[in-house]
Short mmCIF file of C-alpha atoms in Angstrom, two decimals:
data_model
loop_
_atom_site.label_atom_id
_atom_site.label_comp_id
_atom_site.label_asym_id
_atom_site.label_seq_id
_atom_site.Cartn_x
_atom_site.Cartn_y
_atom_site.Cartn_z
CA UNK A 1 -116.45 155.96 127.98
CA UNK A 2 -117.69 153.91 131.07
CA UNK A 3 -116.47 150.72 129.34
CA UNK A 4 -112.95 152.21 128.79
CA UNK A 5 -112.80 153.19 132.57
CA UNK A 6 -113.87 150.04 133.82
CA UNK A 7 -111.22 148.11 131.66
CA UNK A 8 -108.54 150.54 132.93
CA UNK A 9 -109.44 149.90 136.54
CA UNK A 10 -109.43 145.94 135.86
CA UNK A 11 -106.17 146.38 134.18
CA UNK A 12 -104.98 148.66 137.12
CA UNK A 13 -105.95 146.08 139.64
CA UNK A 14 -104.38 143.15 137.67
CA UNK A 15 -101.11 145.14 137.59
CA UNK A 16 -101.11 145.36 141.29
CA UNK A 17 -102.44 141.82 142.15
CA UNK A 18 -100.26 139.85 139.44
CA UNK A 19 -97.29 142.32 139.56
CA UNK A 20 -97.76 142.72 135.83
CA UNK A 21 -94.83 144.39 134.07
CA UNK A 22 -95.67 148.08 133.53
CA UNK A 23 -94.84 147.82 129.73
CA UNK A 24 -97.36 145.10 129.42
CA UNK A 25 -100.01 147.27 131.20
CA UNK A 26 -99.50 150.28 129.06
CA UNK A 27 -99.52 147.94 125.82
CA UNK A 28 -102.93 146.85 126.92
CA UNK A 29 -104.13 150.42 127.52
CA UNK A 30 -102.81 151.63 124.23
CA UNK A 31 -104.60 148.97 122.22
CA UNK A 32 -107.63 148.64 124.11
CA UNK A 33 -109.24 151.65 121.98
CA UNK A 34 -108.00 149.94 118.71
CA UNK A 35 -110.96 149.11 116.31
CA UNK A 36 -111.51 145.43 115.12
CA UNK A 37 -109.13 145.02 112.20
CA UNK A 38 -111.58 142.88 110.64
CA UNK A 39 -114.58 144.92 110.87
CA UNK A 40 -114.81 145.53 107.15
CA UNK A 41 -113.88 141.74 106.21
CA UNK A 42 -116.69 140.92 108.67
CA UNK A 43 -119.40 143.11 106.82
CA UNK A 44 -118.11 141.61 103.32
CA UNK A 45 -118.51 137.92 104.61
CA UNK A 46 -122.00 138.92 106.20
CA UNK A 47 -123.06 140.64 102.95
CA UNK A 48 -121.79 137.83 100.79
CA UNK A 49 -123.57 135.17 102.87
CA UNK A 50 -127.00 136.93 102.85
CA UNK A 51 -126.54 137.96 99.08
CA UNK A 52 -126.53 134.34 98.24
CA UNK A 53 -129.42 133.26 100.87
CA UNK A 54 -127.22 131.32 103.14
CA UNK A 55 -126.17 128.89 100.45
CA UNK A 56 -122.34 129.71 100.84
CA UNK A 57 -119.92 128.07 102.88
CA UNK A 58 -116.64 129.38 104.00
CA UNK A 59 -114.80 128.09 100.99
CA UNK A 60 -116.97 129.78 98.49
CA UNK A 61 -117.19 132.97 100.57
CA UNK A 62 -113.21 132.95 100.53
CA UNK A 63 -113.32 132.59 96.71
CA UNK A 64 -115.78 135.30 96.39
CA UNK A 65 -113.69 137.62 98.70
CA UNK A 66 -110.60 137.11 96.59
CA UNK A 67 -112.82 138.13 93.76
CA UNK A 68 -113.60 141.15 95.41
CA UNK A 69 -109.89 141.92 95.96
CA UNK A 70 -109.45 140.80 99.60
CA UNK A 71 -106.34 138.87 100.56
CA UNK A 72 -107.62 136.64 103.37
CA UNK A 73 -106.97 132.87 104.57
CA UNK A 74 -109.85 130.36 104.39
CA UNK A 75 -109.15 129.77 108.01
CA UNK A 76 -109.85 133.15 108.98
CA UNK A 77 -113.14 133.26 107.14
CA UNK A 78 -114.29 130.24 108.95
CA UNK A 79 -113.25 131.75 112.26
CA UNK A 80 -114.98 134.99 111.48
CA UNK A 81 -118.11 133.24 110.28
CA UNK A 82 -118.12 131.05 113.46
CA UNK A 83 -117.92 134.57 115.44
CA UNK A 84 -120.77 136.00 113.36
CA UNK A 85 -122.82 132.95 113.87
CA UNK A 86 -123.32 132.26 110.34
CA UNK A 87 -123.19 128.68 108.76
CA UNK A 88 -124.14 127.28 105.40
CA UNK A 89 -127.12 124.92 105.44
CA UNK A 90 -126.70 121.47 106.18
CA UNK A 91 -127.05 119.15 103.24
CA UNK A 92 -129.93 116.50 103.15
CA UNK A 93 -128.88 112.70 103.22
CA UNK A 94 -129.14 111.24 99.57
CA UNK A 95 -131.10 108.41 98.14
CA UNK A 96 -129.36 105.04 98.28
CA UNK A 97 -130.02 102.93 95.32
CA UNK A 98 -127.69 99.87 96.02
CA UNK A 99 -129.07 96.28 95.67
CA UNK A 100 -127.40 93.31 94.36
CA UNK A 101 -123.84 91.96 94.13
CA UNK A 102 -120.62 93.87 95.08
CA UNK A 103 -118.36 94.59 92.13
CA UNK A 104 -119.40 91.76 89.67
CA UNK A 105 -120.86 94.14 86.78
CA UNK A 106 -118.25 96.66 85.93
CA UNK A 107 -114.63 97.80 87.00
CA UNK A 108 -113.75 101.03 88.36
CA UNK A 109 -112.36 102.68 85.20
CA UNK A 110 -112.49 106.26 86.49
CA UNK A 111 -110.43 105.51 89.63
CA UNK A 112 -111.28 109.07 90.95
CA UNK A 113 -109.52 110.61 87.98
CA UNK A 114 -111.89 113.46 87.36
CA UNK A 115 -109.72 115.33 84.97
CA UNK A 116 -110.46 115.39 81.09
CA UNK A 117 -108.92 117.10 78.31
CA UNK A 118 -112.19 117.41 76.13
CA UNK A 119 -115.76 116.82 76.24
CA UNK A 120 -117.49 113.41 76.04
CA UNK A 121 -114.30 111.78 77.55
CA UNK A 122 -115.88 110.93 81.09
CA UNK A 123 -119.39 110.99 82.19
CA UNK A 124 -120.89 110.52 85.63
CA UNK A 125 -124.41 109.55 86.89
CA UNK A 126 -126.34 108.85 89.98
CA UNK A 127 -129.94 108.98 91.17
CA UNK A 128 -131.02 111.24 93.95
CA UNK A 129 -134.31 111.69 96.05
CA UNK A 130 -136.20 114.93 96.75
CA UNK A 131 -139.04 115.27 99.33
CA UNK A 132 -141.48 117.86 98.11
CA UNK A 133 -144.79 118.44 100.11
CA UNK A 134 -145.14 114.71 101.11
CA UNK A 135 -144.27 113.46 97.67
CA UNK A 136 -140.85 111.93 96.49
CA UNK A 137 -139.22 112.84 93.45
CA UNK A 138 -136.22 111.16 91.67
CA UNK A 139 -133.64 112.87 89.54
CA UNK A 140 -131.32 110.96 87.26
CA UNK A 141 -128.82 113.33 85.54
CA UNK A 142 -125.48 112.68 83.44
CA UNK A 143 -122.82 115.14 83.91
CA UNK A 144 -119.69 115.69 81.67
CA UNK A 145 -116.54 115.95 83.56
CA UNK A 146 -114.97 118.32 81.17
CA UNK A 147 -117.14 121.10 82.06
CA UNK A 148 -119.97 119.63 84.32
CA UNK A 149 -122.04 120.31 81.52
CA UNK A 150 -125.62 118.76 82.03
CA UNK A 151 -125.67 116.08 79.21
CA UNK A 152 -129.21 114.84 79.99
CA UNK A 153 -131.51 114.18 82.95
CA UNK A 154 -134.91 112.61 83.58
CA UNK A 155 -137.53 112.95 86.56
CA UNK A 156 -139.75 110.61 87.91
CA UNK A 157 -142.17 109.74 90.88
CA UNK A 158 -140.45 106.41 91.13
CA UNK A 159 -136.85 105.12 90.92
CA UNK A 160 -137.60 102.48 88.43
CA UNK A 161 -135.27 101.26 85.65
CA UNK A 162 -137.14 103.36 82.71
CA UNK A 163 -135.79 106.53 84.76
CA UNK A 164 -132.12 105.39 84.10
CA UNK A 165 -132.60 104.13 80.56
CA UNK A 166 -134.67 107.21 79.44
CA UNK A 167 -131.64 109.36 80.75
CA UNK A 168 -129.01 107.15 78.95
CA UNK A 169 -131.24 107.35 75.69
CA UNK A 170 -131.39 111.21 75.76
CA UNK A 171 -127.48 111.30 76.19
CA UNK A 172 -126.62 108.93 73.59
CA UNK A 173 -129.05 111.00 71.27
CA UNK A 174 -126.75 113.82 71.39
CA UNK A 175 -123.45 112.06 71.67
CA UNK A 176 -121.03 113.18 69.04
CA UNK A 177 -120.30 110.52 66.25
CA UNK A 178 -117.14 108.51 67.13
CA UNK A 179 -117.24 109.38 70.89
CA UNK A 180 -117.10 106.56 73.47
CA UNK A 181 -117.11 107.95 76.84
CA UNK A 182 -116.79 106.25 80.16
CA UNK A 183 -120.05 106.40 82.16
CA UNK A 184 -119.28 106.22 85.61
CA UNK A 185 -122.08 105.25 88.50
CA UNK A 186 -122.33 103.63 91.92
CA UNK A 187 -123.46 100.04 92.07
CA UNK A 188 -127.19 100.77 92.05
CA UNK A 189 -129.56 98.05 90.91
CA UNK A 190 -130.50 100.10 87.76
CA UNK A 191 -126.95 100.25 86.62
CA UNK A 192 -126.32 96.45 87.15
CA UNK A 193 -129.45 95.51 85.09
CA UNK A 194 -128.81 93.67 81.92
CA UNK A 195 -130.97 96.08 79.68
CA UNK A 196 -128.88 99.11 80.74
CA UNK A 197 -125.75 97.32 80.39
CA UNK A 198 -126.61 96.23 76.86
CA UNK A 199 -127.64 99.78 75.91
CA UNK A 200 -124.18 101.06 76.66
CA UNK A 201 -122.41 98.23 75.12
CA UNK A 202 -124.31 98.70 71.74
CA UNK A 203 -123.25 102.15 71.75
CA UNK A 204 -119.55 101.61 72.57
CA UNK A 205 -119.97 103.23 76.17
CA UNK A 206 -117.50 101.95 78.65
CA UNK A 207 -119.38 101.28 81.84
CA UNK A 208 -117.46 102.13 85.17
CA UNK A 209 -118.70 101.61 88.76
CA UNK A 210 -117.54 102.79 92.28
CA UNK A 211 -116.68 100.50 94.94
CA UNK A 212 -119.32 99.45 97.18
CA UNK A 213 -119.88 102.11 99.90
CA UNK A 214 -117.27 104.55 98.73
CA UNK A 215 -119.02 107.94 97.63
CA UNK A 216 -115.77 109.57 97.00
CA UNK A 217 -115.40 107.46 93.94
CA UNK A 218 -118.17 109.50 92.41
CA UNK A 219 -117.57 112.61 94.18
CA UNK A 220 -118.60 115.17 91.52
CA UNK A 221 -122.06 114.02 91.02
CA UNK A 222 -122.43 113.84 94.97
CA UNK A 223 -121.28 117.51 95.18
CA UNK A 224 -123.78 118.38 92.21
CA UNK A 225 -126.84 116.89 94.11
CA UNK A 226 -125.63 118.71 97.28
CA UNK A 227 -125.66 122.12 95.38
CA UNK A 228 -128.88 121.47 93.69
CA UNK A 229 -130.67 120.55 97.01
CA UNK A 230 -129.05 123.49 99.07
CA UNK A 231 -129.37 126.13 96.57
CA UNK A 232 -132.62 125.54 94.48
CA UNK A 233 -134.78 123.56 96.84
CA UNK A 234 -134.24 123.50 100.59
CA UNK A 235 -133.72 127.03 101.06
CA UNK A 236 -137.08 127.81 99.78
#
C-alpha cells in the first residue's frame, strides 16, 4: 500500500512538472498494480535450471519450455534468465593436440556436412583433456553422426598414440561388414601418424581432417565434449 502511494505521488508530481498528458498519467496508474505477466514463466525457467543443476542454457531451457506446452521465444527466455541472474556454467578450454604440418595428410571430406541417412556413414573423433584432483586424463571417442552413438572410446593418463589406435581398433571390431565410413578429426599429431593412417586404409576407412585452427569443422565432437564436461564433471 505504501509502495503504491509513493508511486502515485511520483506520477502526480511528474504530471505537474513535465505537463504529462492526463491520459498517460491514468494509464500508468491503471497498470501499476498489474502482476508480472511472466511470473509463471519465470518460475518454470528457474525450476528447469535447478532441476538440471545449472547445466541448461537458454536454448535448452526454451526447448524444455516448449515440451511443457509454453509458447515462448528463446530471446525472452534469455532476458528472463538474465533478470533472474541464472546462467549456464562456462565450459572449460579443450586440450589442443596439433603438431606437425598443415593440411598435408588428409583432405576435409566432411566439409561441415554433418547430415547422414544411415549409421556408419560419417564418424567424428577428437581427444580432450580432463583435470581431476591434480591429475590429467585424456578421453578419445568416436561418434557416429547418424545418432550421436558412441562407437568406441579410450581413456588414458597420457595423450599417446596408443590412445587413438586402441579407440580405432575398438570401433573397427564392431563395424558392420562392407561399411566404409568417413572418419573425421582435427590435425592432431596422432591422426597424422603413419600407423594410424595405415590402420584406417587397411580397413577401407576414408580419413578426413579439419582445416588448421577451425574448430567448426568438427563442431559435433566439440559440442559433445562440452556437454560431458559441463554435465558430468565440473558440476560436481
